[in-house]
Amino acid sequence: MKEDLLKLIDILGTITFSISGVFAAMQKRLDIFGILIISFITSIGGGTLRDVLLGDLPVKWMRDIETPLIILVSAICAILFRHIIKNFQQTLFIFDSLGLGFFTVLGIQKGIKFGLNPGICVVLGTVTGCFGGVIRDILLNNIPLIFRREIYATACILGGIIYFILFQTHFPKEWLDVTVMLVVFMIRFLAVRYKLEMPDLYSEDKKGRP
Amino acid sequence: MKEDLLKLIDILGTITFSISGVFAAMQKRLDIFGILIISFITSIGGGTLRDVLLGDLPVKWMRDIETPLIILVSAICAILFRHIIKNFQQTLFIFDSLGLGFFTVLGIQKGIKFGLNPGICVVLGTVTGCFGGVIRDILLNNIPLIFRREIYATACILGGIIYFILFQTHFPKEWLDVTVMLVVFMIRFLAVRYKLEMPDLYSEDKKGRP
Amino acid sequence: MKEDLLKLIDILGTITFSISGVFAAMQKRLDIFGILIISFITSIGGGTLRDVLLGDLPVKWMRDIETPLIILVSAICAILFRHIIKNFQQTLFIFDSLGLGFFTVLGIQKGIKFGLNPGICVVLGTVTGCFGGVIRDILLNNIPLIFRREIYATACILGGIIYFILFQTHFPKEWLDVTVMLVVFMIRFLAVRYKLEMPDLYSEDKKGRP
């Protein structure tokens, strides 16, 4: 049952990441194949970079046609029904935050499987969760959003640290993944809900800001 | 004889891709080594990304000094004779389109050799054909050209789909590669000749376009 | 003793590269985690790209927690003491140039260890020395600095060529690495000191320049 739930979150995360790619690409007025490529890269970019760095190749989505198909179908639906989907921003945001938590945990666990240091596992979790969006923003010639003051990569990093703190305690191992996923989700959710931002390092010269 | 022809197209494709890198880099006024690096990356970028994703490492151009040398020589010639070469735009465009077809087929065949799903092979063909140019545009801080409405990635994707349709029929296997190469070439050639573009998804708000 | 010296230069290079990442990220007003990520990528980006292209995976910094820790500590110090560090530009520049030389030699030697052609080894040296900065600039949406007319990649390439010229002579092998490191350092140092630049390919239309 837990397996089914995680599978569902994986799929929902993949779908919302691909939809976020579609919307970002349409803002830059790309053509239909450009949109599909950006959607695909947003969805699989983080996991791909993680697997390349680990040397776990060919990358996962090449050996498993299911994920590319899910992305393709959801991207086409997002293009067709873009005017309707825009009304479900709140729902998409919740799925996106769940996906962020799920992919972060996935990256951490893969690092553990490869016998890597906890610090590196946190990096891998952050890469898996965030770098699809980073590559999307680079391709669209934007400064990657996660480097802005929003709590995004921060949620992954904090989640990763909490993972290894709980790991040291008597916390039941079988609930570790779901718990950390929800922690990342909650950090991200509360940050957006209450407009939390990272502290501004530049406040001293704020008046000069354009 | 067919082998010689394919080898020739490989070299012509490599050369034109490297020349396109030189011209793009000079538009941004890079220095001589910057131009050489961009030229090199434009030429080998697509195949490199494909091999990294597949885990076929070290990447091919490291084990075969011939390709880097061809790129180096053609890039230097392109810089020296840039005022002459500009008069051969039409010839360059034909070589470039042939190269696009050739590299697409190369990527597809490599995917088949790795036992991957046809859909993934089409992706690999598109990556091999197009992503040298994508990385070039990222490095030069442009939005990648292929994401614009021109028929470019589209030609690779359609070529890839036709490859697997013909593969299912009684079409002679030994002509499959040349045929699909010419199909990609023709799609690209006709698209530019008759100014075909991908359908405009944004027509409804076209008047507001700057 | 030589080993200790090289180790020290490795650490100094890592530190100055990470500081240069911090300053570049702060110019774009990134948040604290954004700065740390850019700092990390500037420091390990070149070696990571080299190892990915070679297939020497998982990349080195994943198996060795020391480097990430050095980067983390020096980045945090750079953020905290940014007003003080700014007064040591000259010192930082010397460390940075030493690091450039060190990482170039590291890349060349790794290429030799993999049995690659001298030309490819020079490419690997240049990638190791320069591409951390290139990836930093891409992420920050700048045109990579090394493609500008400054002598930077040029120093790596010349150093690499000198490496293999000396390699053919009776030059003592045990001093090859230190010598080439100092050559790269001197080229870079003198170029900045005497404001040397690559020849301007575009002088004919210079008047039209903005």
XYZ file of N, CA and C in Angstrom, chain B residues 131-208:
234
model
N 21.592 18.849 -30.556
C 22.019 19.444 -29.297
C 23.389 20.094 -29.321
N 24.192 19.806 -30.379
C 25.396 20.613 -30.566
C 25.021 22.079 -30.698
N 24.019 22.337 -31.545
C 23.543 23.706 -31.729
C 22.908 24.273 -30.471
N 22.209 23.415 -29.711
C 21.586 23.886 -28.469
C 22.652 24.345 -27.472
N 23.694 23.517 -27.292
C 24.746 23.882 -26.340
C 25.465 25.146 -26.815
N 25.719 25.231 -28.137
C 26.309 26.462 -28.703
C 25.488 27.688 -28.310
N 24.168 27.597 -28.487
C 23.321 28.756 -28.209
C 23.293 29.093 -26.720
N 23.319 28.049 -25.869
C 23.356 28.300 -24.423
C 24.648 29.031 -24.048
N 25.782 28.546 -24.580
C 27.062 29.164 -24.248
C 27.115 30.605 -24.725
N 26.450 30.880 -25.851
C 26.459 32.244 -26.382
C 25.315 33.081 -25.817
N 24.588 32.493 -24.855
C 23.540 33.231 -24.162
C 22.369 33.611 -25.073
N 22.093 32.757 -26.074
C 20.886 32.900 -26.893
C 19.858 31.855 -26.473
N 18.576 32.140 -26.713
C 17.601 31.046 -26.609
C 17.881 30.091 -27.758
N 18.049 28.789 -27.467
C 18.383 27.855 -28.543
C 17.458 28.000 -29.750
N 18.084 28.116 -30.919
C 17.380 28.324 -32.177
C 16.349 27.235 -32.453
N 16.681 25.989 -32.086
C 15.789 24.893 -32.468
C 14.454 24.994 -31.753
N 14.407 25.794 -30.689
C 13.139 25.911 -29.978
C 12.255 26.970 -30.613
N 12.822 27.707 -31.569
C 12.019 28.660 -32.317
C 11.185 27.913 -33.348
N 10.308 28.630 -34.064
C 9.325 27.920 -34.876
C 9.872 27.222 -36.119
N 11.159 27.416 -36.426
C 11.724 26.748 -37.597
C 11.631 25.225 -37.493
N 11.526 24.576 -38.668
C 11.484 23.108 -38.722
C 12.912 22.587 -38.603
N 13.346 22.203 -37.409
C 14.714 21.708 -37.277
C 14.675 20.401 -36.465
N 14.418 20.528 -35.152
C 14.206 19.319 -34.366
C 13.062 18.509 -34.971
N 12.075 19.210 -35.485
C 10.928 18.556 -36.103
C 11.368 17.591 -37.208
N 12.324 18.015 -38.030
C 12.818 17.155 -39.108
C 13.432 15.879 -38.545
N 14.195 16.009 -37.445
C 14.808 14.830 -36.818
C 13.740 13.890 -36.268
N 12.759 14.474 -35.585
C 11.728 13.643 -34.960
C 10.917 12.911 -36.027
N 10.494 13.639 -37.073
C 9.746 12.998 -38.155
C 10.609 11.926 -38.832
N 11.871 12.241 -39.094
C 12.776 11.258 -39.694
C 12.860 10.000 -38.841
N 12.965 10.188 -37.525
C 13.051 9.055 -36.616
C 11.802 8.198 -36.654
N 10.641 8.840 -36.693
C 9.385 8.086 -36.740
C 9.304 7.293 -38.041
N 9.694 7.930 -39.162
C 9.666 7.248 -40.457
C 10.628 6.057 -40.457
N 11.779 6.226 -39.784
C 12.734 5.118 -39.674
C 12.064 3.862 -39.139
N 11.291 4.032 -38.040
C 10.722 2.846 -37.412
C 9.480 2.336 -38.132
N 8.798 3.228 -38.867
C 7.693 2.763 -39.711
C 8.249 1.888 -40.839
N 9.299 2.384 -41.517
C 9.910 1.598 -42.603
C 10.504 0.304 -42.071
N 11.041 0.365 -40.864
C 11.658 -0.804 -40.229
C 10.660 -1.963 -40.107
N 9.393 -1.626 -39.875
C 8.338 -2.639 -39.723
C 7.920 -3.242 -41.064
N 8.191 -2.531 -42.170
C 7.736 -2.995 -43.483
C 8.825 -3.847 -44.137
N 8.608 -4.167 -45.424
C 9.598 -4.957 -46.153
C 10.679 -4.074 -46.774
N 10.752 -2.820 -46.362
C 11.747 -1.907 -46.914
C 13.153 -2.483 -46.720
N 13.986 -2.503 -47.775
C 15.317 -3.115 -47.646
C 16.157 -2.430 -46.561
N 16.591 -3.239 -45.579
C 17.303 -2.709 -44.409
C 18.576 -1.941 -44.797
N 19.229 -2.381 -45.877
C 20.521 -1.756 -46.198
C 20.361 -0.336 -46.739
N 19.131 0.044 -47.129
C 18.901 1.401 -47.611
C 18.190 2.289 -46.587
N 17.906 1.696 -45.429
C 17.141 2.422 -44.411
C 17.865 3.706 -43.987
N 19.176 3.583 -43.713
C 19.913 4.746 -43.197
C 19.968 5.890 -44.210
N 20.328 5.534 -45.466
C 20.427 6.579 -46.485
C 19.054 7.214 -46.738
N 18.022 6.379 -46.781
C 16.679 6.891 -47.049
C 16.255 7.906 -45.980
N 16.406 7.509 -44.696
C 15.950 8.395 -43.626
C 16.805 9.668 -43.583
N 18.086 9.513 -43.875
C 18.942 10.688 -43.942
C 18.412 11.672 -44.981
N 18.035 11.138 -46.136
C 17.526 12.009 -47.191
C 16.158 12.587 -46.824
N 15.356 11.804 -46.091
C 14.044 12.307 -45.655
C 14.234 13.527 -44.733
N 15.130 13.386 -43.736
C 15.397 14.517 -42.831
C 15.902 15.710 -43.640
N 16.830 15.431 -44.564
C 17.365 16.484 -45.427
C 16.245 17.193 -46.191
N 15.351 16.399 -46.810
C 14.291 16.978 -47.636
C 13.325 17.812 -46.793
N 12.949 17.278 -45.615
C 12.024 18.029 -44.745
C 12.646 19.391 -44.404
N 13.905 19.337 -43.971
C 14.590 20.577 -43.596
C 14.734 21.505 -44.807
N 15.118 20.928 -45.949
C 15.359 21.721 -47.150
C 14.072 22.396 -47.635
N 13.010 21.590 -47.725
C 11.746 22.142 -48.215
C 11.181 23.171 -47.236
N 11.369 22.896 -45.932
C 10.843 23.830 -44.924
C 11.472 25.208 -45.080
N 12.779 25.240 -45.298
C 13.455 26.538 -45.444
C 13.135 27.152 -46.808
N 13.138 26.289 -47.849
C 12.866 26.767 -49.213
C 11.494 27.426 -49.294
N 10.487 26.784 -48.700
C 9.117 27.309 -48.803
C 8.688 28.013 -47.516
N 9.678 28.361 -46.696
C 9.401 29.101 -45.467
C 8.298 28.465 -44.629
N 8.318 27.131 -44.548
C 7.350 26.441 -43.694
C 7.736 26.672 -42.235
N 6.747 26.803 -41.399
C 7.008 26.947 -39.968
C 6.055 26.053 -39.199
N 6.392 25.780 -37.971
C 5.473 25.064 -37.102
C 4.250 25.951 -36.891
N 3.067 25.314 -36.697
C 1.879 26.137 -36.450
C 2.099 27.047 -35.244
N 1.565 28.244 -35.315
C 1.740 29.227 -34.250
C 0.680 29.007 -33.180
N 1.119 28.603 -32.004
C 0.178 28.324 -30.912
C -0.364 29.600 -30.288
N 0.258 30.721 -30.637
C -0.017 31.926 -29.876
C -0.756 32.965 -30.694
N -1.373 32.503 -31.830
C -1.918 33.453 -32.792
C -2.971 34.354 -32.169
N -3.710 33.809 -31.209
C -4.815 34.574 -30.643
C -4.394 35.923 -30.047
N -3.133 35.941 -29.525
C -2.668 37.217 -28.952
C -1.508 37.786 -29.762
N -1.572 37.527 -31.072
C -0.444 37.898 -31.929
C -0.288 39.415 -32.036
N -1.442 40.091 -32.008
C -1.368 41.547 -32.199
C -0.528 42.221 -31.111
N -0.558 41.602 -29.930
C 0.185 42.189 -28.824
C 1.688 41.952 -28.907
